[in-house]
XYZ file of C-alpha atoms in Angstrom:
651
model
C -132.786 -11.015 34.313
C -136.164 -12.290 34.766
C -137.260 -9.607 37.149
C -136.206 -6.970 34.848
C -139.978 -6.798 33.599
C -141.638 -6.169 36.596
C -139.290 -3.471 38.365
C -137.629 -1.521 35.788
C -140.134 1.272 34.754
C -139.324 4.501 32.138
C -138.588 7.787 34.652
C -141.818 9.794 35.916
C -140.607 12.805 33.356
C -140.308 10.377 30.513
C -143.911 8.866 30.999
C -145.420 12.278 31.704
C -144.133 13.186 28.351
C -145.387 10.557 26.621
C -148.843 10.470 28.711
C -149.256 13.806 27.115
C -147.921 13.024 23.486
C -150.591 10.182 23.428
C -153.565 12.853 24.947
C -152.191 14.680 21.640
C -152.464 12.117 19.891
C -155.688 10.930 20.786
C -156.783 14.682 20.226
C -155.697 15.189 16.957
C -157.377 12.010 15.935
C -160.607 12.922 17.031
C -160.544 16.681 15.447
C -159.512 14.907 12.272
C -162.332 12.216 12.134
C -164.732 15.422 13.349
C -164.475 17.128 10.028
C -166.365 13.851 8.357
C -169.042 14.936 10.068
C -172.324 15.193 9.670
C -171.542 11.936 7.590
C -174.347 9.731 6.133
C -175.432 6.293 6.456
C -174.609 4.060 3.344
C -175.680 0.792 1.801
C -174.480 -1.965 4.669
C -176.692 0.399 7.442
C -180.820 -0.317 5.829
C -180.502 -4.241 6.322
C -178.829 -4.029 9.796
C -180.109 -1.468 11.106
C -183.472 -1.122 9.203
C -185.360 -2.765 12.468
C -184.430 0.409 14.898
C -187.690 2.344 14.623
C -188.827 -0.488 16.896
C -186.609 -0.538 19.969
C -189.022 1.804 22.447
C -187.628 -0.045 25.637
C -185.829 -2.776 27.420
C -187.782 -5.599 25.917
C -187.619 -4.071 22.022
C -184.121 -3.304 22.709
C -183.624 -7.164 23.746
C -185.134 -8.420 21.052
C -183.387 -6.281 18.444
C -180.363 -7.593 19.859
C -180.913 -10.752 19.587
C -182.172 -11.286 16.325
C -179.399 -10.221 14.608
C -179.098 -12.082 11.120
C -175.478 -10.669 9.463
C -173.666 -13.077 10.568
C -173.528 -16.942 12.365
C -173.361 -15.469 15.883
C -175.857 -12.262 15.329
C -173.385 -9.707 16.707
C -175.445 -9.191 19.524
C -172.862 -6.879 21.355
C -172.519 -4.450 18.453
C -176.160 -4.394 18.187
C -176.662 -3.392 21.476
C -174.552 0.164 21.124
C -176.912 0.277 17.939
C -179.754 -0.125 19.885
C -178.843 2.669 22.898
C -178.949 4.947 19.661
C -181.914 3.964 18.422
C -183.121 7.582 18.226
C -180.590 7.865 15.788
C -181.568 5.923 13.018
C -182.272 7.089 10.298
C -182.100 11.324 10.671
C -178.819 11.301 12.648
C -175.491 9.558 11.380
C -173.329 11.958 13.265
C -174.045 10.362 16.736
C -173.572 7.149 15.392
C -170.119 8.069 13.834
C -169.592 9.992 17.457
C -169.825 6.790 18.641
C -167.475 4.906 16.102
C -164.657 7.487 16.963
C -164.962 6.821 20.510
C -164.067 3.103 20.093
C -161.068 3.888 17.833
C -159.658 5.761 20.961
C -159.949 3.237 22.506
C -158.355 1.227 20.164
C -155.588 3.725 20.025
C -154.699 2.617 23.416
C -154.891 -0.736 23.538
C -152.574 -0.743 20.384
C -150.251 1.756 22.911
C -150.444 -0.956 25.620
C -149.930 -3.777 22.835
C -147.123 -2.374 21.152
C -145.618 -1.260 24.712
C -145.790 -4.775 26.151
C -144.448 -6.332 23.207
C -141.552 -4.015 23.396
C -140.779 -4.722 27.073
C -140.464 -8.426 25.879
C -137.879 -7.792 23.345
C -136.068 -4.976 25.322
C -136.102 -5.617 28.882
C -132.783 -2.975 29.390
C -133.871 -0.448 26.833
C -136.109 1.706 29.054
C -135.998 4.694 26.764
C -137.527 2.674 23.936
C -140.185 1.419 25.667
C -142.803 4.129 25.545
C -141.381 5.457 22.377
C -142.449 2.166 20.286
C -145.542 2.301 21.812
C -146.341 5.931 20.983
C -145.060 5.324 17.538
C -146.770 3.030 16.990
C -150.475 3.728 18.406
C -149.878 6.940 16.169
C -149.199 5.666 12.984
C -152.070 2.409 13.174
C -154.701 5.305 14.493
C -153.510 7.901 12.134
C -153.972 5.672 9.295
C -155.599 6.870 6.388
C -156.611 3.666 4.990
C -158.124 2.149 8.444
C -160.596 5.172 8.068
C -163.336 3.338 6.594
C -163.603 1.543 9.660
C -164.953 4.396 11.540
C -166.408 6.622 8.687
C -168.695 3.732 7.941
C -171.514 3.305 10.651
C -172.285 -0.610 10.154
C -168.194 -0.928 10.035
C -168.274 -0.328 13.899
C -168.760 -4.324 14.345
C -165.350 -4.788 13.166
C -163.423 -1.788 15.143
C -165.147 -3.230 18.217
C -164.410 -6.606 17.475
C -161.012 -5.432 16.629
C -160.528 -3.383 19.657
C -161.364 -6.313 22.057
C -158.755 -8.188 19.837
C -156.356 -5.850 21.021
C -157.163 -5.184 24.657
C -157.154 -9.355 24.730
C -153.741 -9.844 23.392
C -152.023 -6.911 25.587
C -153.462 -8.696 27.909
C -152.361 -11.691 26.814
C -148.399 -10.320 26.582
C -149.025 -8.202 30.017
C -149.455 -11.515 31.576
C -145.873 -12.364 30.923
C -144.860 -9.092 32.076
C -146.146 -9.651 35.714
C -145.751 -13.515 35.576
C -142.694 -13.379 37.973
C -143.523 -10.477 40.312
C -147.482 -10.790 40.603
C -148.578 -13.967 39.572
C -152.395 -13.780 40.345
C -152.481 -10.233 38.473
C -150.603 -12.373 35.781
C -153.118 -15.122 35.678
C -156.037 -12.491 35.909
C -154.859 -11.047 32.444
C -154.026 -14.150 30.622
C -157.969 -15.213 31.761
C -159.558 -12.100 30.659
C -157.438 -12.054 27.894
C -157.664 -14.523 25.869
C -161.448 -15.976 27.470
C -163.133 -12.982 28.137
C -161.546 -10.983 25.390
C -162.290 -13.867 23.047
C -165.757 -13.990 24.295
C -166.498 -10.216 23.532
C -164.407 -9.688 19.905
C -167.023 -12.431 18.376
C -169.819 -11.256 19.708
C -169.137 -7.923 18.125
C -168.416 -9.394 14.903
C -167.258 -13.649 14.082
C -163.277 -12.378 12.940
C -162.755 -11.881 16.252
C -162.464 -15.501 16.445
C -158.777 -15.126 15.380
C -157.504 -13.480 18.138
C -156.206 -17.340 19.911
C -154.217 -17.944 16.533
C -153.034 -14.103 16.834
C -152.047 -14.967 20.485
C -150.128 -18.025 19.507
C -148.557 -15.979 16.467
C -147.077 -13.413 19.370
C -145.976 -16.620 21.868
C -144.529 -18.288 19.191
C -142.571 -15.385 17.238
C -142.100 -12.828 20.120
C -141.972 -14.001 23.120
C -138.772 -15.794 24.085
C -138.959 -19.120 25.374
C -137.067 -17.900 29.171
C -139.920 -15.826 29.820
C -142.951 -17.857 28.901
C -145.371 -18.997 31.464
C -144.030 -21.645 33.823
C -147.227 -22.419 36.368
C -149.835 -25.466 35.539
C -152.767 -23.041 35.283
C -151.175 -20.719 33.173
C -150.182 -23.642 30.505
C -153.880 -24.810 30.997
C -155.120 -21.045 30.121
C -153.171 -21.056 27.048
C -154.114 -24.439 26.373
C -157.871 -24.106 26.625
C -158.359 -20.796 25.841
C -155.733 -20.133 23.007
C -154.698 -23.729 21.370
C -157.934 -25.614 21.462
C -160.177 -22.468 20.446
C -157.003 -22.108 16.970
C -157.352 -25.324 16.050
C -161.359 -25.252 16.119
C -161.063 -22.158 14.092
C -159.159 -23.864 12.024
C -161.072 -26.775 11.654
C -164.379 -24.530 10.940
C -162.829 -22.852 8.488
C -161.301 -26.194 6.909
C -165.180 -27.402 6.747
C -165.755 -24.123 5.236
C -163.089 -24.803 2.375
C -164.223 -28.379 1.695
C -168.232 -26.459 1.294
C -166.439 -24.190 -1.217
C -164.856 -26.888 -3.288
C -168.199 -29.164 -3.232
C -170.373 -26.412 -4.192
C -168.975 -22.677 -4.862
C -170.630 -19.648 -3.639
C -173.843 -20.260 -5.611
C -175.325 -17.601 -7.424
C -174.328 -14.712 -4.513
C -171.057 -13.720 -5.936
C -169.686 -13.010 -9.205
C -166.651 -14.885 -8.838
C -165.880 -18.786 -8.054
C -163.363 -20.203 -5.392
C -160.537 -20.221 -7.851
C -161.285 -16.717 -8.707
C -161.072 -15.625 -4.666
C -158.289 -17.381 -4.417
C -156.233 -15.840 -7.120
C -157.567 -12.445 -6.542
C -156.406 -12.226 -2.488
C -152.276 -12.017 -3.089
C -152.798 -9.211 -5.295
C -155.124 -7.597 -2.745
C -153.040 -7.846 0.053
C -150.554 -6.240 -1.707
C -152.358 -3.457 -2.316
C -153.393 -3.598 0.965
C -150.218 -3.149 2.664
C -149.093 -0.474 -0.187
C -152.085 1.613 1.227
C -151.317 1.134 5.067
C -147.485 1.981 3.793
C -148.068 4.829 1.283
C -151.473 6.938 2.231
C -153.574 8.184 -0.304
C -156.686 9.787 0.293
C -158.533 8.653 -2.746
C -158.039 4.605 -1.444
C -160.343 5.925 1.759
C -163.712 4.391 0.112
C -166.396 2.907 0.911
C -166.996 1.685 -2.633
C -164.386 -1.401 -3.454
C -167.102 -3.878 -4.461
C -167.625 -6.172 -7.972
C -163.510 -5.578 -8.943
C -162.489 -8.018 -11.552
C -161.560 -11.426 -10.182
C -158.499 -12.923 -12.310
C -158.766 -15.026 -15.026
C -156.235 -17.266 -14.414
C -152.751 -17.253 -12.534
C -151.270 -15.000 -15.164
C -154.438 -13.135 -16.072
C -153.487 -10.348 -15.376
C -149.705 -10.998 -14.793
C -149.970 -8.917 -11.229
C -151.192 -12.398 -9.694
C -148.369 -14.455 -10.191
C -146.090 -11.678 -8.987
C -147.991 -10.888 -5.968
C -147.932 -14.875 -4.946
C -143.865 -14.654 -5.483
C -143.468 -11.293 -3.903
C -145.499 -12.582 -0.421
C -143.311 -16.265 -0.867
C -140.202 -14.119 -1.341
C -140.879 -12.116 1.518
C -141.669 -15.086 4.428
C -138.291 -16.734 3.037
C -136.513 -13.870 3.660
C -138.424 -13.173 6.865
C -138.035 -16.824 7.871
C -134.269 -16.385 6.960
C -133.950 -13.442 9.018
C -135.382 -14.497 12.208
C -132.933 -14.233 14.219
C -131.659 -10.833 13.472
C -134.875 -9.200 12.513
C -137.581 -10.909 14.452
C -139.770 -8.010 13.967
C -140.179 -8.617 9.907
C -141.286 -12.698 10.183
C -143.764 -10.969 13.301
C -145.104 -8.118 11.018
C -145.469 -10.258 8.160
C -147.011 -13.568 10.022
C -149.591 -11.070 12.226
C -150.398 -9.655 9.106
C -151.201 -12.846 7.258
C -153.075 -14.441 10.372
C -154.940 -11.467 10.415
C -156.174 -12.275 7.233
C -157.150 -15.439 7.279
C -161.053 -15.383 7.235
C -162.128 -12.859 5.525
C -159.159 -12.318 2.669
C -158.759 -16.418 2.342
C -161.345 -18.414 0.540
C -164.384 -17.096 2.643
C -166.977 -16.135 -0.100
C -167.201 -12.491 1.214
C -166.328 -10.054 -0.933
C -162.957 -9.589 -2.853
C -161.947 -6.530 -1.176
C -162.364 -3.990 2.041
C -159.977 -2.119 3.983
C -161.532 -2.209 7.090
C -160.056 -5.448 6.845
C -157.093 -4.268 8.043
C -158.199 -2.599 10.982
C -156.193 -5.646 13.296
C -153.964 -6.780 10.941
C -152.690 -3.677 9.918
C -150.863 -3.391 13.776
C -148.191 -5.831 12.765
C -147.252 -3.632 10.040
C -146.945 -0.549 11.911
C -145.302 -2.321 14.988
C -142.312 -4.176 12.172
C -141.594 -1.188 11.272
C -141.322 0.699 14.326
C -139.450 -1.688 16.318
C -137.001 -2.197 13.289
C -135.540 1.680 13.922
C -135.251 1.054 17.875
C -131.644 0.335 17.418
C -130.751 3.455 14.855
C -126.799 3.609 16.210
C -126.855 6.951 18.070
C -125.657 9.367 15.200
C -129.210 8.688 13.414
C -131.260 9.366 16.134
C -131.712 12.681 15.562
C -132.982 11.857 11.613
C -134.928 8.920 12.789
C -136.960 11.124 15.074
C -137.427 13.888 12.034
C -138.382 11.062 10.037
C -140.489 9.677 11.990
C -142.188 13.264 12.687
C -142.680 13.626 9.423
C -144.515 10.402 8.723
C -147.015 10.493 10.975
C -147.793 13.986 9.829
C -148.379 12.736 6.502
C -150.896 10.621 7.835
C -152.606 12.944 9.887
C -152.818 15.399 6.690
C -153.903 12.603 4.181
C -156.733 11.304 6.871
C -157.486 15.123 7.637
C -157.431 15.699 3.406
C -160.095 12.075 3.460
C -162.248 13.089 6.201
C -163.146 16.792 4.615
C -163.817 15.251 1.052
C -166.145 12.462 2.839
C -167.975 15.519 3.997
C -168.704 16.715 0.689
C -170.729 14.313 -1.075
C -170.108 15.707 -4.375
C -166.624 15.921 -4.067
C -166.192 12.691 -2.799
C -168.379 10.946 -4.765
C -166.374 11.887 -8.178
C -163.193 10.437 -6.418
C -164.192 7.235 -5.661
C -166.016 6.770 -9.276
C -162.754 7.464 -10.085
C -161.028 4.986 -8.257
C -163.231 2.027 -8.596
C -165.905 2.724 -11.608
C -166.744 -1.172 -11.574
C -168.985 -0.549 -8.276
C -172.633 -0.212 -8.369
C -172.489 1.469 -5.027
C -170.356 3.993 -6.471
C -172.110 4.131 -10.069
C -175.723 4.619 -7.546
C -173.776 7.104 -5.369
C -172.600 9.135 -7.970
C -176.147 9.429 -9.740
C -177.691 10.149 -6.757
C -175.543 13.186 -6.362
C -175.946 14.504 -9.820
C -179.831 13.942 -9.149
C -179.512 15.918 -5.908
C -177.826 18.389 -8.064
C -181.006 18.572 -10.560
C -178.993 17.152 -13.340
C -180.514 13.790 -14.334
C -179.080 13.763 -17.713
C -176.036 13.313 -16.313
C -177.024 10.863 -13.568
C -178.342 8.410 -16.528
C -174.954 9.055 -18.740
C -173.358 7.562 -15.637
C -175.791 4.615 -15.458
C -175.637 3.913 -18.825
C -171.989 3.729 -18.814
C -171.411 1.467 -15.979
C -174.140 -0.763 -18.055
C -172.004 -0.834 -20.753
C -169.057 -1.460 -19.246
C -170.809 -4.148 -16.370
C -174.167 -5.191 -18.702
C -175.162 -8.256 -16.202
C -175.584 -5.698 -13.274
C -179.558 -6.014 -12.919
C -180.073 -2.960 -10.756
C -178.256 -0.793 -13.016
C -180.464 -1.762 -15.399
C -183.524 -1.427 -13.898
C -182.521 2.079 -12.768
C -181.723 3.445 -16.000
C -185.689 3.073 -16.701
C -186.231 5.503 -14.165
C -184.257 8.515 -15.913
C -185.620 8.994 -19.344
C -186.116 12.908 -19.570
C -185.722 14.345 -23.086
C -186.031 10.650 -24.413
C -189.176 9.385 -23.761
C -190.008 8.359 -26.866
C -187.056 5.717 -26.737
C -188.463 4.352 -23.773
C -189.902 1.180 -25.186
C -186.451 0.859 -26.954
C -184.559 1.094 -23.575
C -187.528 -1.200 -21.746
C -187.038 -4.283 -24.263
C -182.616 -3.606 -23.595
C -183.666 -3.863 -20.088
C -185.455 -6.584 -19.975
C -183.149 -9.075 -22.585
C -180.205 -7.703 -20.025
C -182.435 -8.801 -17.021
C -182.869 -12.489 -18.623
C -179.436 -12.989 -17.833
C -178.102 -10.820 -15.536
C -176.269 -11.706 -12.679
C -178.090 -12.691 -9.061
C -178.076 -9.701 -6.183
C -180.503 -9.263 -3.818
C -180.608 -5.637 -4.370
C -182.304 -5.830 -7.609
C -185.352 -7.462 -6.513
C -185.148 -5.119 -3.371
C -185.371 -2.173 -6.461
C -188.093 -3.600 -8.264
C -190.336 -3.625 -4.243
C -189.213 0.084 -4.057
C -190.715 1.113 -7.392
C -193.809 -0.774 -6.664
C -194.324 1.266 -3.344
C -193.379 4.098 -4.540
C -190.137 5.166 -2.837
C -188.340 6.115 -5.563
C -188.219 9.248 -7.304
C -189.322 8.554 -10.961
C -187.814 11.082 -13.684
C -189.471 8.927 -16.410
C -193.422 8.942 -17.268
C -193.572 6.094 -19.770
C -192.298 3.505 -16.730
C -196.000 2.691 -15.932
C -197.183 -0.653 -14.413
C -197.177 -2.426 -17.316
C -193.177 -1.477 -17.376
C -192.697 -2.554 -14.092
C -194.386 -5.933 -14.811
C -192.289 -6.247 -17.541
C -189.416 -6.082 -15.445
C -190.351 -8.386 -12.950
C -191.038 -11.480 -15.532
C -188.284 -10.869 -16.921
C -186.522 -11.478 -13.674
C -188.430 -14.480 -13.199
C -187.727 -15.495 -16.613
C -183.531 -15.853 -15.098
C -183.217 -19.318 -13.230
C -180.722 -17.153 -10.821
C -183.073 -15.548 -9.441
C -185.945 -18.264 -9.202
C -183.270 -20.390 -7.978
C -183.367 -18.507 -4.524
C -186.760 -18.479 -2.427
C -186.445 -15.554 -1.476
C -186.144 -13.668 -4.372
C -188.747 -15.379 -5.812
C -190.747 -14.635 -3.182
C -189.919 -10.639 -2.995
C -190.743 -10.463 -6.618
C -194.189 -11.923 -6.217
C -194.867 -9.136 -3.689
C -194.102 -6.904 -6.561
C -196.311 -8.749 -9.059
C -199.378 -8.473 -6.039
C -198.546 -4.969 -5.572
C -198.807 -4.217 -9.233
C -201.580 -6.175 -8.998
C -203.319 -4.477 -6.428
C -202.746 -1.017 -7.390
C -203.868 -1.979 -10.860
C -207.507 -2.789 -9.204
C -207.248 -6.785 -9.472
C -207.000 -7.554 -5.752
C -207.957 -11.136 -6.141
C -204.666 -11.937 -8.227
C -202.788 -9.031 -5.388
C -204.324 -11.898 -2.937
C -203.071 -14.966 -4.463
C -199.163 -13.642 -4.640
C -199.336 -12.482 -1.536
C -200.806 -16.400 -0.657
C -197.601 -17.728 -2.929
C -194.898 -15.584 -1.617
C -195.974 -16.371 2.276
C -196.024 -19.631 1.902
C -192.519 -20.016 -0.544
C -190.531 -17.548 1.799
C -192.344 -17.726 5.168
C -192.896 -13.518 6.216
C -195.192 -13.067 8.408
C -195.741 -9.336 6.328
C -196.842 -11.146 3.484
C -199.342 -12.729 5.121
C -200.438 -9.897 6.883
C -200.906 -7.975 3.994
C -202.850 -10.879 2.014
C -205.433 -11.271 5.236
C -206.017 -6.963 4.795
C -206.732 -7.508 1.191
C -209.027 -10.422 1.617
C -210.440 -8.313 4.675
C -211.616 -6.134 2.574
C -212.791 -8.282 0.206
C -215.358 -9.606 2.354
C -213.370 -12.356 2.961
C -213.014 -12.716 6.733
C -213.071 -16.255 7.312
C -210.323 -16.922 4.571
C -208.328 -13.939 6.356
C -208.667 -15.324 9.467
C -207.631 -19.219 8.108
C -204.572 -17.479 6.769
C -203.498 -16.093 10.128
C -204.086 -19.456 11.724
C -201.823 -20.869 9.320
C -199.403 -18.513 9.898
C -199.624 -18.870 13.846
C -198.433 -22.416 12.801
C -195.691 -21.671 10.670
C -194.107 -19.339 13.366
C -190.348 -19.304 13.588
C -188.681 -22.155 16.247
C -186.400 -19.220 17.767
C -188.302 -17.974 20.659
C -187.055 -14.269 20.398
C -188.649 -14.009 16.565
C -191.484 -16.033 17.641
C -192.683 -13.899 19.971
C -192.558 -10.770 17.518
C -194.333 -12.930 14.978
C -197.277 -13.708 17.185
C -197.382 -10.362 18.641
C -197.462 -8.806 14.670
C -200.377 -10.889 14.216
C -201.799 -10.490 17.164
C -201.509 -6.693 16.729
C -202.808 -6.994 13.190
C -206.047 -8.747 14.430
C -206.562 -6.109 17.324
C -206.204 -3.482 14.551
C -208.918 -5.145 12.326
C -211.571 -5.249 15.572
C -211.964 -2.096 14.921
C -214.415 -0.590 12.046
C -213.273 -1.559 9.306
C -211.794 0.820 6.500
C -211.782 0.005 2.402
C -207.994 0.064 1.577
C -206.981 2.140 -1.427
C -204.979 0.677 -4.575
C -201.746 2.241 -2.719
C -201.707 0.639 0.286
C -197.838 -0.015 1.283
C -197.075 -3.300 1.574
C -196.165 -4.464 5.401
């Protein structure tokens, strides 16, 4: 019986069928995902990809690369497809979502060769079922309408890379066992590349990838059975070393990460405390899996941010019943695994799946391209559970199954052609999550595109009412006032009282920069200086936001920029003096030394640029850019030099 893996192979007609029914596949996919584009970049793409413009060859490209700040390892292999597009950014999001459908194919085969493998396990005398399960399922996970986001998204392409090494290292992983008997060195070769090298590349694409040793063990210990696991020494030390030790350090990390959460919260970054994550996730994965089950084109958004975190376990009731439902269904799953292996499998790939970044990880409460791995258990349950249809049902099972998967492909086909239509698409997803700011942003855009900025404030000022301690809402209501400007003081002193105490985000001190340089488009006369000024204290006024350096930092570069356009260059001076030396950027200090240049200050310029030789970064890769922008700054300055205007940008 053991041998049955390694000689028994589906007929030549049988495979050339399905070799062409995944080509299909595969074909259809990419037409479908086609009719996104052109597509557009969105909010995660400015911070990671904002440095692009730089990368002019092999040594910018390196360094780009490498300095990678979203996450603990940098990503540095998803930056580098970024950074072979770097002619791209920012005019061009269709070659970078060319490029995000191109991995999903390849995704949709490794799921083919994962799903095919793990059949062969279960089935070694079923011939006829093992291509089918595969093709199945490859079909439904890349069909899915829900998984979209993944791809449609341009920064999302760290996690379907990540992912697809995931997969490619676990069909490697259950290939391995396939060959174990027959070619033992091809055997070992897989279970090495598998789980090491395949490890190695999922978390340099993004840190999830991490999971893929506990998703290993989760297939050893719930699909493979025990008379065809690997036998030799090396083999047990591969799965040692490269699958066990690697869980449990996983596990430990994220152990360290739970006692960090306990001790001190998320801090001022999120909305919603530990308890409140916590509480929210069973819900979330409910909804989750009623999404990958039951495809609806308005869940395909890239807008799920700031939804309500419970109140308690009862608050609303949906919590409590989501943590019985997901009990209730690993009891019966547990009960049943003997009989239905596949369900305690679905459900426990699923869950592992899940564990970082829909546990107590402060990311977050919800994304669906968080299901772009987990979501293959799911598809694969349910496929393998209608393998064994007695023979009198084939017929309906195939219909059936025919029919699903076309209801996929027309949902994702119905997704991808509203993404292409901003206006279309923006409505919908207002609709389906109005507690966003993305969305609430998105939306006004649009209606500003449209040249109707009455209604783009309506929908400000709602989502202020309904979400008052958003600050950026706030502060971009003041930049719509047409027809009303004579309530603008009114709406200036709401602002500011709402600013006191709104919540902390980044993005709002990011807004008030952008109005100080002048890249936004202002549709409201009376916001002067003096209004922007206003603003900024009163952001200073909130301990939230003084609480963080760099905040505090960003916002006096907004004060010196007021500052300097308003003429007073010796206060511009002294902010940009403060905010160097709280927040350590080297463009702050750059732009302090210009100002003080052209003050007739060279000497204190050129002490200021000593000091900030000194404070130059410990990582080598950032400290050579840092001493190569000042050095380029001081080459710059040799030359004549030239008053600068009120309006010079800042950096």
């Amino acid at each position: 019986m053991a041998t049955t893996f390694g000689s028994s192979n589906p007929s030549s007609a049988r495979r050339l069928f399905v070799t062409l029914a995944l080509a299909s596949t595969v074909a259809v996919i990419w037409w479908i995902y086609s009719q996104a584009l052109p597509g557009r970049f969105l909010y995660d793409e400015g911070p990671l990809l904002s440095q692009l413009p730089s990368v002019h060859d092999g040594r910018s490209a390196l360094v780009f690369i490498l300095s990678g700040e979203s996450g603990p390892l940098g990503r540095p292999l998803s930056l580098a497809t970024f950074a072979l597009q770097a002619g791209a950014w920012p005019s061009d999001p269709g070659a970078m979502l060319r490029v995000n459908f191109a991995i999903h194919l390849l995704g949709v085969f490794a799921a083919f060769l994962l799903a095919y493998g793990l059949a062969r396990v279960r089935l070694p005398r079923q011939q006829q079922n093992w291509l089918w399960v595969g093709l199945v399922c490859c079909a439904l996970w890349g069909l899915s309408p829900f998984l979209a986001t993944t791809h449609l998204m341009v920064a999302q392409r760290l996690a379907s890379l990540s992912g697809v090494f995931v997969l490619f290292g676990l069909a490697a992983f259950v290939w391995a066992h396939l060959f174990a008997r027959e070619r033992p060195r091809s055997a070992n070769a897989m279970l090495f590349s598998g789980l090491g090298l395949g490890l190695m590349l999922a978390t340099l694409s993004k840190e999830n990838g991490a999971l893929l040793p506990l998703l290993a063990l989760t297939v050893l210990w719930l699909w493979i059975p025990r008379e065809y696991r690997l036998q030799t020494p090396f083999q047990r030390g591969c799965i040692l070393f490269l699958a066990v030790v690697p869980a449990v350090l996983v596990l430990a990390y994220l152990s360290q990460l739970l006692a960090d959460a306990l001790e001190h919260g998320y801090g001022v970054n999120r909305y919603f405390d530990l308890e409140g994550r916590l509480m929210s996730q069973p819900a979330i994965l409910l909804d989750y899996l009623r999404n990958l089950l039951v495809p609806r084109a308005v869940a395909v958004s890239p807008f799920m941010d700031r939804l309500p975190a419970p109140s308690s376990w009862t608050d609303p009731p949906l919590t409590l019943v989501a943590v019985l439902l997901w009990v209730g269904l690993l009891i019966v799953a547990f009960a049943l695994r003997r009989r239905a292996p596949y369900l305690l499998f679905g459900v426990a790939f699923f869950l592992v799946g899940h564990l970082v970044e829909s546990s107590f990880v402060g990311l977050e409460l919800y994304f669906a391209h968080r299901n772009y791995v987990p979501a293959f258990g799911i598809y694969f349950a349910l496929v393998f559970s209608l393998h064994n249809l007695p023979v009198s049902y084939q017929r309906f099972r195939a219909l059936g199954l025919t029919a699903y998967i076309s209801l996929f492909a027309l949902v994702l086909l119905q997704a991808t052609t509203a993404w292409s239509d901003p206006d279309v698409a923006a409505e919908l997803w207002y609709e389906h999550n109005p507690y966003s700011e993305r969305v609430v942003q998105f939306l006004a855009t649009q209606y500003l595109a449209r040249g109707d900025p009455v209604a783009a404030r309506k929908i400000l000022d709602d989502a202020a009412r309904r979400s008052p301690s958003l600050a950026v809402i706030q502060i971009q209501r003041t930049q719509l006032c047409v027809g009303q400007e004579e309530r603008f003081p009114e709406l200036l002193a709401e602002v500011t009282d709402r600013l006191r105490v709104a919540d902390f985000k980044q993005n709002a001190v990011i807004e008030l920069s952008r109005i100080a340089k002048g890249d936004v488009r202002d549709l409201c006369p009376p916001r002067d200086l003096a209004a922007l000024d206003a603003m900024t204290n009163a952001l200073l006024d909130n301990p939230v936001y003084t609480h963080s350096p760099q905040a505090e930092a960003e916002l006096m570069v907004t004060k010196a920029l007021i500052s300097a356009a308003s003429g007073h260059h010796n206060r511009a001076i002294e902010g940009f003096v403060d905010a160097f030396r709280l927040a350590g950027k080297v463009d702050d200090a750059l732009f302090a030394a210009l100002l003080m240049m052209n003050s007739d200050e060279p000497e204190r310029a050129r002490q200021l640029l000593d000091e900030a030789r000194r404070r130059a970064p410990a990582n080598p890769i950032r400290r050579v850019v840092w001493m190569e922008r000042i050095n380029s700054f001081e080459a710059l300055r040799k030359r004549p030099p030239e008053k600068a205007s009120s309006g010079t940008e800042h950096g």
